[in-house]
mmCIF file of C-alpha atoms and ligand atoms in Angstrom:
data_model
loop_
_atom_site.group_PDB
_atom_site.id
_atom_site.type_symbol
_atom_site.label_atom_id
_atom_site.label_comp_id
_atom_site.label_asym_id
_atom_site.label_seq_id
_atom_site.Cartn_x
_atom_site.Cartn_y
_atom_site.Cartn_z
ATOM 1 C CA UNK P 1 39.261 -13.710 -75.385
ATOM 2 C CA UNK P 2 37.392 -11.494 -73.152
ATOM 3 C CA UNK P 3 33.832 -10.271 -73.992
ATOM 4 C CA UNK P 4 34.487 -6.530 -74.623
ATOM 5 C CA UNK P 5 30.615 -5.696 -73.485
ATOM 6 C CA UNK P 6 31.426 -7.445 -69.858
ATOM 7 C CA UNK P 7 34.491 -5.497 -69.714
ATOM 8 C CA UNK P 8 32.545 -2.527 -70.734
ATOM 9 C CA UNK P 9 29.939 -2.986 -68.413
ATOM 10 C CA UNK P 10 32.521 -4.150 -65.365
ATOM 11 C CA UNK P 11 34.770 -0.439 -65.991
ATOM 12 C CA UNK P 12 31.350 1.701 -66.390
ATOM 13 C CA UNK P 13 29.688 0.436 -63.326
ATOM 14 C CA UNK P 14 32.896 0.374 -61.445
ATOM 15 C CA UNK P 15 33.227 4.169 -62.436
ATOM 16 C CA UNK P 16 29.362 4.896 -61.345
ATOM 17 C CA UNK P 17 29.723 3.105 -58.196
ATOM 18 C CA UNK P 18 32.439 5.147 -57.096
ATOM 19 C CA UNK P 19 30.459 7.978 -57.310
ATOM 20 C CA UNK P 20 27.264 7.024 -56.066
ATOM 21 C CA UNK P 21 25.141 8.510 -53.153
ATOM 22 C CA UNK P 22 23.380 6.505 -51.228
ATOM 23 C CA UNK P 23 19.950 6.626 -53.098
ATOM 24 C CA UNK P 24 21.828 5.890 -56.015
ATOM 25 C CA UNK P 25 24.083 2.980 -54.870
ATOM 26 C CA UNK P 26 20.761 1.239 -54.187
ATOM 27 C CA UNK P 27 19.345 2.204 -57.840
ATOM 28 C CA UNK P 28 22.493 0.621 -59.395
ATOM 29 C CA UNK P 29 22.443 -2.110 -57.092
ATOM 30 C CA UNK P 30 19.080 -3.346 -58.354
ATOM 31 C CA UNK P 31 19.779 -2.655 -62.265
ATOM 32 C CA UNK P 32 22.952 -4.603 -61.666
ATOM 33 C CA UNK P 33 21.892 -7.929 -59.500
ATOM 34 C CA UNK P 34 18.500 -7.366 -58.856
ATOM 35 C CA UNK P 35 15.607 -9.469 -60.383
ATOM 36 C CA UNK P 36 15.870 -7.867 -63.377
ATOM 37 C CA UNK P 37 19.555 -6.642 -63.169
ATOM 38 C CA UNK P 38 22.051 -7.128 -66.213
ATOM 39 C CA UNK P 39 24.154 -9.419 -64.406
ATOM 40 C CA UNK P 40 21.164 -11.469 -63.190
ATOM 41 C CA UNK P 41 20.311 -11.490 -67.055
ATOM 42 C CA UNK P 42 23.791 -12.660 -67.903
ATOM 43 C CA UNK P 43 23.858 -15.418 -65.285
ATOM 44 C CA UNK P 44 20.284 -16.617 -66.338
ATOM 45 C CA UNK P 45 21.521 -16.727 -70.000
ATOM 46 C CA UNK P 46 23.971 -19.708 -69.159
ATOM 47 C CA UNK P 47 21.306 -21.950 -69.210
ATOM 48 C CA UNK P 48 20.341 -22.450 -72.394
ATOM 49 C CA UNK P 49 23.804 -22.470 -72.815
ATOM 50 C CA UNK P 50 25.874 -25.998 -73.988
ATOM 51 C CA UNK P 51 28.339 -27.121 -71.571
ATOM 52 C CA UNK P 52 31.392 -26.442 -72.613
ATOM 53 C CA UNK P 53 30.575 -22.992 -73.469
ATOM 54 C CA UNK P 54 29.019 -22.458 -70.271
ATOM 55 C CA UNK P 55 31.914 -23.204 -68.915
ATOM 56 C CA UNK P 56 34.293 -20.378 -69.512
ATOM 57 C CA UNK P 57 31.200 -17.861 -69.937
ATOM 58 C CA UNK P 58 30.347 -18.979 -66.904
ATOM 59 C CA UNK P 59 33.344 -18.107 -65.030
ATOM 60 C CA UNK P 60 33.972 -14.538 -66.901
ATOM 61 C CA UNK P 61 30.292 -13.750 -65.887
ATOM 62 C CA UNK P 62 30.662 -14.768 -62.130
ATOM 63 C CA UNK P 63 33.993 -12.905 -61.714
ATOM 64 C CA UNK P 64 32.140 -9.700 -63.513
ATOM 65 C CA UNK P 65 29.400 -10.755 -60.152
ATOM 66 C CA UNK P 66 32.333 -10.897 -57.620
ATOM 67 C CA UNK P 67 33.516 -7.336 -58.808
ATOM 68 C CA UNK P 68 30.652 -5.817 -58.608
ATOM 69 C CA UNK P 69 29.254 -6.814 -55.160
ATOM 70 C CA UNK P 70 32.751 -5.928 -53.741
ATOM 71 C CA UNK P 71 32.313 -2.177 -55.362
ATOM 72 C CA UNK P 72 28.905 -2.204 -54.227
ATOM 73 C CA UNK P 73 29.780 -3.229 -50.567
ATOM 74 C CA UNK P 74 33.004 -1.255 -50.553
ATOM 75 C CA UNK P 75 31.298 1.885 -51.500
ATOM 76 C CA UNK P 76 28.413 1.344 -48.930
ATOM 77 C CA UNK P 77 30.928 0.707 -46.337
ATOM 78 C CA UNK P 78 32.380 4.436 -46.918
ATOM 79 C CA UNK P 79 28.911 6.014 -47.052
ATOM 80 C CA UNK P 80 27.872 4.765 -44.016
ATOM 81 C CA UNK P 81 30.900 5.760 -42.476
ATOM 82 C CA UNK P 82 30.212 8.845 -43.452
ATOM 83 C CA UNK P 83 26.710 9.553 -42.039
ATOM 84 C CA UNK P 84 27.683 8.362 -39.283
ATOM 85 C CA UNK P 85 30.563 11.044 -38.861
ATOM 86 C CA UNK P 86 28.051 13.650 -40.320
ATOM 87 C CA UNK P 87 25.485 12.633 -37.078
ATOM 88 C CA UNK P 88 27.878 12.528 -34.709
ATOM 89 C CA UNK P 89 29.107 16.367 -35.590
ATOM 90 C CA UNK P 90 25.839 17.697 -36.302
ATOM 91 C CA UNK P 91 23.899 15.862 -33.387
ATOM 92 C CA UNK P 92 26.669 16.514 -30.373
ATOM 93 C CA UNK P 93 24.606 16.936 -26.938
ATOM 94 C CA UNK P 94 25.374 19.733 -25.031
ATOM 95 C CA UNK P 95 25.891 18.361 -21.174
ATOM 96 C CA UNK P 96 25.827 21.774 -20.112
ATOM 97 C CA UNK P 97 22.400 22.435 -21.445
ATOM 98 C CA UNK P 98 19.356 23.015 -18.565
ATOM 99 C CA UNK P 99 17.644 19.851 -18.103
ATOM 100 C CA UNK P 100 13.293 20.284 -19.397
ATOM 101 C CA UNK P 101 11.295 20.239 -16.258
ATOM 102 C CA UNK P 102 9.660 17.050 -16.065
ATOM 103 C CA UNK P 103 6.079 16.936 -14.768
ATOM 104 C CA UNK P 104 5.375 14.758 -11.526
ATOM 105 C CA UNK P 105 3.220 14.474 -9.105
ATOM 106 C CA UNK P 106 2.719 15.594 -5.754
ATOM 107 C CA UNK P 107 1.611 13.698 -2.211
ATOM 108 C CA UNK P 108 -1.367 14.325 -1.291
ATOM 109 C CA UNK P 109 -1.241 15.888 2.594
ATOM 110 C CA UNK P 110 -3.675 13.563 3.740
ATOM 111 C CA UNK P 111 -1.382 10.754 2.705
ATOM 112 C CA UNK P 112 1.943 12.912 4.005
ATOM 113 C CA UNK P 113 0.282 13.373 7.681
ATOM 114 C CA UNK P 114 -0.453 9.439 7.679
ATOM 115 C CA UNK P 115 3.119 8.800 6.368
ATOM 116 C CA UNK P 116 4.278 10.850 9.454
ATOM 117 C CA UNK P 117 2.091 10.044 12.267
ATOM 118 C CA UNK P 118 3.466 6.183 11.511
ATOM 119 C CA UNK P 119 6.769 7.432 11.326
ATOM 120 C CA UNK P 120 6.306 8.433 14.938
ATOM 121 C CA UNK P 121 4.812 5.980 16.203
ATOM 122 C CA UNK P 122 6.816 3.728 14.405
ATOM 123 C CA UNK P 123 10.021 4.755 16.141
ATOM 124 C CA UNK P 124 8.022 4.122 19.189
ATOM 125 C CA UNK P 125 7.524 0.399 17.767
ATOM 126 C CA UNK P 126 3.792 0.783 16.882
ATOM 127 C CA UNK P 127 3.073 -2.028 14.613
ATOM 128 C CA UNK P 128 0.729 -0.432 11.665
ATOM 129 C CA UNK P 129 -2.314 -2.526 11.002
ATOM 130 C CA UNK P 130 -5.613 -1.867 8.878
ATOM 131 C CA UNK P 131 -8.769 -3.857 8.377
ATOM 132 C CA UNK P 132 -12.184 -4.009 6.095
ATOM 133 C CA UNK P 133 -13.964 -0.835 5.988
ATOM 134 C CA UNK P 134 -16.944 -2.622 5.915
ATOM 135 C CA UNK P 135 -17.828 -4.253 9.292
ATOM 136 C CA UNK P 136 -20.593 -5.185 10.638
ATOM 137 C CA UNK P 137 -22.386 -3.719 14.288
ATOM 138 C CA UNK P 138 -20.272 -5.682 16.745
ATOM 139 C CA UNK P 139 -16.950 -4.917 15.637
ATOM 140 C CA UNK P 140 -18.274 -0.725 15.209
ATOM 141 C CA UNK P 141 -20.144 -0.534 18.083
ATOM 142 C CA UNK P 142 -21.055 -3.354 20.508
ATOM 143 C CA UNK P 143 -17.331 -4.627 21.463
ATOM 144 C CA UNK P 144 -16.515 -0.763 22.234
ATOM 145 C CA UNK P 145 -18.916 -0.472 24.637
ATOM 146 C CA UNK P 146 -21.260 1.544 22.473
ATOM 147 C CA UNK P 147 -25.095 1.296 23.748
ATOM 148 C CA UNK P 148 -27.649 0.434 21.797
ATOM 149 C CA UNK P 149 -29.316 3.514 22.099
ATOM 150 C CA UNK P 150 -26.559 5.479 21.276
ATOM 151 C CA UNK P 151 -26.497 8.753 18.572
ATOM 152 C CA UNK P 152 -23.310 6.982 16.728
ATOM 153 C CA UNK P 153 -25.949 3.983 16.640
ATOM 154 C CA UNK P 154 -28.136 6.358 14.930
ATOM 155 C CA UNK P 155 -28.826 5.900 10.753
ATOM 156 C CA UNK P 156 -28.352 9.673 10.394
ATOM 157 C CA UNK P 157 -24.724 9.508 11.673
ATOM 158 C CA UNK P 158 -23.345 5.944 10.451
ATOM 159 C CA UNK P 159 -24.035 4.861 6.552
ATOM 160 C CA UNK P 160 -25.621 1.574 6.842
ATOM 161 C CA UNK P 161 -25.434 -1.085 4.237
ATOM 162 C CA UNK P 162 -28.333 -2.814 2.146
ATOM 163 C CA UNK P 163 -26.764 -6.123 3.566
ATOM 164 C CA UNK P 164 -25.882 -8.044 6.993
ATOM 165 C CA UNK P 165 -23.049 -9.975 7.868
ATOM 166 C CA UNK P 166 -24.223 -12.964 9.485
ATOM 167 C CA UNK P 167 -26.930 -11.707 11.214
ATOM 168 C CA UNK P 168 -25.484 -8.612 12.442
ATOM 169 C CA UNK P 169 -26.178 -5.382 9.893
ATOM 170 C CA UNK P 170 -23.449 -4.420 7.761
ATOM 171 C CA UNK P 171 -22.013 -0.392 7.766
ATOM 172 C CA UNK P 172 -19.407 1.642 6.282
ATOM 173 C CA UNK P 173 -16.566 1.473 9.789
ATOM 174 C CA UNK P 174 -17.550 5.046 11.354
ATOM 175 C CA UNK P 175 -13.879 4.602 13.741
ATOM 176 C CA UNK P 176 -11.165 2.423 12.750
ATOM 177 C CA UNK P 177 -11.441 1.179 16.342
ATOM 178 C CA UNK P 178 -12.865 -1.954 14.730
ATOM 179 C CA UNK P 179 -9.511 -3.103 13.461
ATOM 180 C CA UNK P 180 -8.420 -2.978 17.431
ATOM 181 C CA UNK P 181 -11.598 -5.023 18.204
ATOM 182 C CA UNK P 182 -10.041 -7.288 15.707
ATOM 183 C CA UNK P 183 -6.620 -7.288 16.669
ATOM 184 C CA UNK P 184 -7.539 -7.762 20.338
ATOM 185 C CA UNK P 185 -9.909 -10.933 19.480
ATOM 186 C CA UNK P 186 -6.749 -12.356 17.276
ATOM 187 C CA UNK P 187 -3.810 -11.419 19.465
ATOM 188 C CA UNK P 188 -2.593 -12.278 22.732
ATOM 189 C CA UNK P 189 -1.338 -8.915 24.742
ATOM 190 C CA UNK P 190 1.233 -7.053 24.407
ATOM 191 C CA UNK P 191 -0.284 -5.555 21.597
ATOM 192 C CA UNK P 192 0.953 -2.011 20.432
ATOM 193 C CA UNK P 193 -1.290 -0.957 17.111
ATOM 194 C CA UNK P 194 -1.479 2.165 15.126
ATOM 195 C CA UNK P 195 -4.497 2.179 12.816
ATOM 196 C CA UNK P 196 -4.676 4.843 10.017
ATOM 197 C CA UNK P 197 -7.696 4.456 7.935
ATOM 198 C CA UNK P 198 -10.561 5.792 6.318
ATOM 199 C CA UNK P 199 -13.457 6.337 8.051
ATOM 200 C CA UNK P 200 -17.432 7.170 6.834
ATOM 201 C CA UNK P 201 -20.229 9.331 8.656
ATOM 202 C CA UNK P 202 -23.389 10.647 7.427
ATOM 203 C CA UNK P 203 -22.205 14.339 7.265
ATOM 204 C CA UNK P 204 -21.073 16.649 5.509
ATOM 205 C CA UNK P 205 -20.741 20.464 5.675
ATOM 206 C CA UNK P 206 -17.567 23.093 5.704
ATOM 207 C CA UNK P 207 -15.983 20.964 8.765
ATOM 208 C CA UNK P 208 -17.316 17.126 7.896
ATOM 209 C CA UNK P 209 -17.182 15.238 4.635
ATOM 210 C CA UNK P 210 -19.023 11.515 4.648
ATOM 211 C CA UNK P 211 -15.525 10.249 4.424
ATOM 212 C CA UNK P 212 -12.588 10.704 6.112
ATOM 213 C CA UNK P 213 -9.172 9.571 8.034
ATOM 214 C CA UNK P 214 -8.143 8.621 11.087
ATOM 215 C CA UNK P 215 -5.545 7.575 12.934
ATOM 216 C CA UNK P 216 -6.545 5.207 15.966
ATOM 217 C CA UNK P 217 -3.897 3.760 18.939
ATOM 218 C CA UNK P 218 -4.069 1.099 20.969
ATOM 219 C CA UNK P 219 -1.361 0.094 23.308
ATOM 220 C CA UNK P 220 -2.116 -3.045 25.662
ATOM 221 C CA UNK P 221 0.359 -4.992 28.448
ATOM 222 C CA UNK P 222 0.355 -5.481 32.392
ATOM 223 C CA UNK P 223 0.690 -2.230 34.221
ATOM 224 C CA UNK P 224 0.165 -0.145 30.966
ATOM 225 C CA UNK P 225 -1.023 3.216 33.437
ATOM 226 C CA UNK P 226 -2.580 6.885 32.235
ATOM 227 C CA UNK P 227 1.516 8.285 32.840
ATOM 228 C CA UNK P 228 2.668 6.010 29.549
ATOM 229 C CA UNK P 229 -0.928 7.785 27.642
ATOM 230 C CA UNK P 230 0.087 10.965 28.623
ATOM 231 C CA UNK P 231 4.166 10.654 27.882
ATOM 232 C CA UNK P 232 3.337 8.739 24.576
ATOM 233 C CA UNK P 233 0.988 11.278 22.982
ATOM 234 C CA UNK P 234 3.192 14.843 24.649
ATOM 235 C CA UNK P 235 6.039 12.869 22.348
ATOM 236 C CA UNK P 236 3.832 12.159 19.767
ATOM 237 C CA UNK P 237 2.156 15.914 19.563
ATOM 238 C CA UNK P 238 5.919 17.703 19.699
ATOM 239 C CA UNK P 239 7.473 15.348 17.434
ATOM 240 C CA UNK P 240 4.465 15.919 14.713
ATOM 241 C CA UNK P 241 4.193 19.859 15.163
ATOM 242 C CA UNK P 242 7.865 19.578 15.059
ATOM 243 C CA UNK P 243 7.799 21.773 18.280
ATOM 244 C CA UNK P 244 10.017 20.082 21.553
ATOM 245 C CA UNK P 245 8.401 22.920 23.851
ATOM 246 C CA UNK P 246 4.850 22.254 22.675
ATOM 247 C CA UNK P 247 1.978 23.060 25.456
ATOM 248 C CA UNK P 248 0.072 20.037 25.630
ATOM 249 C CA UNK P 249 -3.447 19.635 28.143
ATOM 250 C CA UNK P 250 -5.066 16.507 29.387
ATOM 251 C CA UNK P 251 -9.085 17.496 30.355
ATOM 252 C CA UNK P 252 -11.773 14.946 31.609
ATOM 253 C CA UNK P 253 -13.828 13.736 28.938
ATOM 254 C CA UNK P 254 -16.313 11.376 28.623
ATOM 255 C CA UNK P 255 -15.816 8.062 25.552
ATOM 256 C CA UNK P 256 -18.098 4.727 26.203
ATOM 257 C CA UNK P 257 -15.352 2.846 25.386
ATOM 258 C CA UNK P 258 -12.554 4.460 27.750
ATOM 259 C CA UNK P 259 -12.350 4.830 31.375
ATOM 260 C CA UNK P 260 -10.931 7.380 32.358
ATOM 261 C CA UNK P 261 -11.745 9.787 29.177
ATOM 262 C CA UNK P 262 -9.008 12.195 28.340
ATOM 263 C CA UNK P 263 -9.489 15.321 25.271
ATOM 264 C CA UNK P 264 -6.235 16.575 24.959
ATOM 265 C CA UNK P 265 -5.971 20.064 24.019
ATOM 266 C CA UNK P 266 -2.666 21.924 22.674
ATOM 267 C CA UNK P 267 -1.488 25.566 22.832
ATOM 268 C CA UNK P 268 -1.573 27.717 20.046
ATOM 269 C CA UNK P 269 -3.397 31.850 19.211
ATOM 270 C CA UNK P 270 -6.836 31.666 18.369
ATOM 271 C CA UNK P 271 -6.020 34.927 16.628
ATOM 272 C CA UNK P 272 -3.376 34.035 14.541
ATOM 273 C CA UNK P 273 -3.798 30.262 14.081
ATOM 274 C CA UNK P 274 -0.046 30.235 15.311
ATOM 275 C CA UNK P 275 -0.199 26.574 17.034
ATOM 276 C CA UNK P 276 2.606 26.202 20.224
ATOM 277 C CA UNK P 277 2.241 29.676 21.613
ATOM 278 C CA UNK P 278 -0.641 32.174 22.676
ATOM 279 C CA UNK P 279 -2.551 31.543 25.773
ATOM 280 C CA UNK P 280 -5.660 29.612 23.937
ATOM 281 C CA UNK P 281 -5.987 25.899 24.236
ATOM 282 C CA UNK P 282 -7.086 23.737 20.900
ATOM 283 C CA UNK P 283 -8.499 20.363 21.273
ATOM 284 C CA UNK P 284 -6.761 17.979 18.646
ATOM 285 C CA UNK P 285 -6.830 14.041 20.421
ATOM 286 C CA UNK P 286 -9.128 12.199 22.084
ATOM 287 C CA UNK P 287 -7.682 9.569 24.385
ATOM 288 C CA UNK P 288 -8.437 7.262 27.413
ATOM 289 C CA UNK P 289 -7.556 4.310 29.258
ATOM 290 C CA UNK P 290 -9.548 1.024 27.468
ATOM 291 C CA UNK P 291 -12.812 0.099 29.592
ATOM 292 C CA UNK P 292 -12.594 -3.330 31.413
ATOM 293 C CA UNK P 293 -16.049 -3.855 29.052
ATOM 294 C CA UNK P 294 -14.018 -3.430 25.880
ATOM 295 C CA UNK P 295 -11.188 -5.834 27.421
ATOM 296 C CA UNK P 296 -13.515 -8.193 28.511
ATOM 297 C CA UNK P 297 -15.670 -8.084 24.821
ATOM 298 C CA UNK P 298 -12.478 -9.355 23.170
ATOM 299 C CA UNK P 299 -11.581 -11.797 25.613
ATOM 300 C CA UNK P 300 -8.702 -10.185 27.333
ATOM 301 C CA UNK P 301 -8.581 -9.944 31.140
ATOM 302 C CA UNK P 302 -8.993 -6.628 32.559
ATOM 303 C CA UNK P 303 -7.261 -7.595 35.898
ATOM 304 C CA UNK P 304 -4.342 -8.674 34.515
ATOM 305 C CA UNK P 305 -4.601 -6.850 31.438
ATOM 306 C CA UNK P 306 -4.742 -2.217 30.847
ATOM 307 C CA UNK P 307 -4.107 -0.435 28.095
ATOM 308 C CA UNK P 308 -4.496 3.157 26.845
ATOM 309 C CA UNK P 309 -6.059 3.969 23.056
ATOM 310 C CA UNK P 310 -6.753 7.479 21.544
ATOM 311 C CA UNK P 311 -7.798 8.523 18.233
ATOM 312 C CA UNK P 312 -7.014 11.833 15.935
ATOM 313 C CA UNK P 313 -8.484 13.192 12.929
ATOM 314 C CA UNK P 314 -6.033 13.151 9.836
ATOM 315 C CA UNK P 315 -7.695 16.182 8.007
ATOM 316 C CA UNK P 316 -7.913 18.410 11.015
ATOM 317 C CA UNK P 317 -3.895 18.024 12.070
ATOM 318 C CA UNK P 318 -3.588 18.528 8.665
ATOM 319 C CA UNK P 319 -5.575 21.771 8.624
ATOM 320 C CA UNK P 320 -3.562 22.825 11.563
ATOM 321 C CA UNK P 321 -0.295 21.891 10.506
ATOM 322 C CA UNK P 322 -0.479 23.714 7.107
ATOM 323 C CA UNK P 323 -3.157 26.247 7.256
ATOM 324 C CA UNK P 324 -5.250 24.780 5.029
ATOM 325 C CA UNK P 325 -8.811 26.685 5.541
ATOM 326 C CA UNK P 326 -11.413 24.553 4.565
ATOM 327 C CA UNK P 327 -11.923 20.767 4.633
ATOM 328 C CA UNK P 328 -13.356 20.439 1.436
ATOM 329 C CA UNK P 329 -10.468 21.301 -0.763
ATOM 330 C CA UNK P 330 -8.601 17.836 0.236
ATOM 331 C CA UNK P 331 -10.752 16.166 -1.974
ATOM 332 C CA UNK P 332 -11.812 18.266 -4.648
ATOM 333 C CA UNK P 333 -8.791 17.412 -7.388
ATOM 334 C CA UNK P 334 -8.010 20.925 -8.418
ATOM 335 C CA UNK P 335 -4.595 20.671 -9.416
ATOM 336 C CA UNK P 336 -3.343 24.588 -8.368
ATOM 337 C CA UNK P 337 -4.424 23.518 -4.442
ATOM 338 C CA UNK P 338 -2.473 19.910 -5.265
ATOM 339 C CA UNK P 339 0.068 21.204 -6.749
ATOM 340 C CA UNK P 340 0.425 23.866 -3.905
ATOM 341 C CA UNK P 341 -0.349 22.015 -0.439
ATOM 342 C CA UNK P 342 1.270 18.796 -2.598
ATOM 343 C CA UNK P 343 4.210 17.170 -0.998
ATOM 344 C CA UNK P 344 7.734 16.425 -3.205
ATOM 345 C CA UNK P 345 7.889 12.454 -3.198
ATOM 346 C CA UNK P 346 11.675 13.446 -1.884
ATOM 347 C CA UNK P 347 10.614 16.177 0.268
ATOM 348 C CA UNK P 348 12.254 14.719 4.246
ATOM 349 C CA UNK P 349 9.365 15.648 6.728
ATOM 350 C CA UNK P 350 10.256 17.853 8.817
ATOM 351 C CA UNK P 351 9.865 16.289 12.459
ATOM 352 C CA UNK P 352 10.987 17.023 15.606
ATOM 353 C CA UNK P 353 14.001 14.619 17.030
ATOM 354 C CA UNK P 354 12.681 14.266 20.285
ATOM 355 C CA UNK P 355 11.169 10.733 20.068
HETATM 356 C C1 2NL W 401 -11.725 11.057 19.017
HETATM 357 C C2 2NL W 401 -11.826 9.943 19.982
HETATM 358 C C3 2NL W 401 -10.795 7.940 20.604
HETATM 359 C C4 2NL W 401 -10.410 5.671 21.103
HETATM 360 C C5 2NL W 401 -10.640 6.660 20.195
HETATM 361 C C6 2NL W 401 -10.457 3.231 21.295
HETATM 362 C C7 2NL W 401 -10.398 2.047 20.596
HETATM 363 C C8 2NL W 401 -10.549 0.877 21.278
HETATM 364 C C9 2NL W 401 -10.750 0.863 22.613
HETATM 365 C C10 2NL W 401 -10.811 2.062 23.266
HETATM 366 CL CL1 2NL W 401 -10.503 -0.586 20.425
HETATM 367 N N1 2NL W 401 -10.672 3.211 22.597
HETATM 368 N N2 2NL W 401 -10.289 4.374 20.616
HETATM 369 C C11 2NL W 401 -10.319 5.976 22.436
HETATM 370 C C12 2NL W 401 -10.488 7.280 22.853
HETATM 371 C C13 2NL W 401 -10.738 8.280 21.928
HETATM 372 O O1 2NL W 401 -11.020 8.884 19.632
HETATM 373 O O2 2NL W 401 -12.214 12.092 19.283
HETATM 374 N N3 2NL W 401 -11.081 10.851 17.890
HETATM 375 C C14 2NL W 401 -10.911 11.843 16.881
#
């Protein structure tokens, strides 16, 4: 005979399950089999049980079990079928909707002028090198050609360090010529070097900060003459001002560490800043043909051996390129100017094809 109270309890829990919520599945689900549930009551009962009538208690009691866990899980199974459905209408995504800006940043213009001076020169196979901004007096000054008496020499113009490297004194690299120096001592010629950098001098006003970039060449073979200077840097000047018809000047100029000295000097209006026409002349390179001293220092033959070099400020182009007004703004942080002068990361410079 069946127990009445198990049938009982099998139809009335059968009958809540079914119409259960969530919340409340789980409440009957833990007064049923739980710890303390009635059927884990009736199953702990057997024990003290004796055998034989364990025996077919035992089996009405675990087939009352079996029933119930498969209400439990069927009725689960159709309430999370349900919230499911229930998300997927309520929480469709509209594709057409306008994606939220996302904040990013910008490149900084000192950064996008040294990005595109090596592009340049790098379709003109420059190799792009750089070196320790801390040097020491030979590699700064006394391989260039630099006299000891010299103003550059001077503590008011170059920051010099607390410190010596071997026994020469040890300075913040006023040029990045030094990494030539290097390069020259370590490499056999042909050498063709672009050297972007930062560089430190003891100034600073509305046109100098104590740091700032540059951009040194150095090009170095047999028969290297002043026409490959001039044709390298007119290519170089119209491909970064983006102009193919841009004026460009060589004048005499004096450099200890060049011979012959060349400033070159570019059209633009003094008037309206416009650079590439007017009849004014703007200096912007300084350039020469590398002294037979500064061969000779790093243990290259100057009879067999020329070579042209020339160096540009990165914050002045950069001044002229974008009309930026004052020097001091690249390095302040304010986010309007960065956000403003800033560069998009997928931004294509706009160069001129020439090269
Ligand atoms: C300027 C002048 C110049 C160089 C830099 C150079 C480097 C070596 C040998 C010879 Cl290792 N020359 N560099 C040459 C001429 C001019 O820069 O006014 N820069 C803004």
């Amino acid at each position: 005979m069946p127990d009445p109270d198990l049938t009982r309890l099998r139809t009335e829990s059968e009958a809540a399950i079914l119409g259960a919520d969530a919340p409340a599945l789980e409440a009957l689900r833990v007064g049923l089999l739980g710890k303390s549930g009635q059927i884990t009551a009736l199953l702990k009962a057997l024990g003290i049980m004796d055998p034989e009538a364990r025996k077919a208690r035992g089996a009405e009691v675990n087939e009352l079990k079996s029933a119930i866990t498969a209400a439990l899980e069927a009725r689960k199974t159709v309430l999370d079928e349900a919230a499911l459905n229930a998300a997927l209408t309520a929480e469709r995504i509209d594709i057409s909707a306008p994606p939220r800006p996302e904040a990013s940043g910008t490149i900084h213009p000192i950064s996008r002028t040294m990005e595109e001076i090596a592009a340049i020169f790098g379709a003109m196979e420059f190799t792009i090198k750089d070196g320790p901004d801390i040097e020491d007096d030979w590699y700064a000054f006394g391989a260039l050609n630099i006299p000891s008496h010299h103003p550059a020499r001077a503590m008011m113009d170059t920051f010099y360090l607390n410190a010596s490297i071997g026994n020469r004194p040890a300075l913040l690299r006023p040029h990045t010529s030094s990494v030539q120096i290097r390069t020259m001592v370590s490499e056999k010629p042909p050498i063709r070097i672009l050297v972007p950098g930062r560089t430190y001098r003891s100034d600073h006003d509305a046109t100098h900060s104590p740091m700032f970039h540059q951009s040194e060449g150095l090009v170095i073979g047999e028969g290297i003459t002043l026409g490959h200077l001039k044709g390298c840097l007119i290519d170089f000047l119209r491909a970064f001002f983006d102009n193919p018809n841009l004026p460009v000047r060589f004048r005499a100029s004096y450099f200890p560490f060049t011979e012959p000295s060349m400033e070159v000097d570019i059209g633009w209006n003094r008037k309206t800043g416009e650079i590439g026409a007017g009849g004014d002349w703007l200096e912007i390179l300084g350039s020469g043909m590398v002294h037979p001293n500064v061969l000779a220092n790093c243990g290259i033959d100057p009879r067999q051996y020329q070579g042209f070099a020339f160096g540009v400020g990165i914050e002045r182009i950069t001044m002229l390129k974008h009309g930026i007004a004052d020097l001091r703004l690249f390095y302040e942080s304010d986010i309007r100017w960065l956000r403003h002068y800033g560069f998009s990361p997928l931004a294509p410079a706009a160069l001129h094809e020439g090269i």
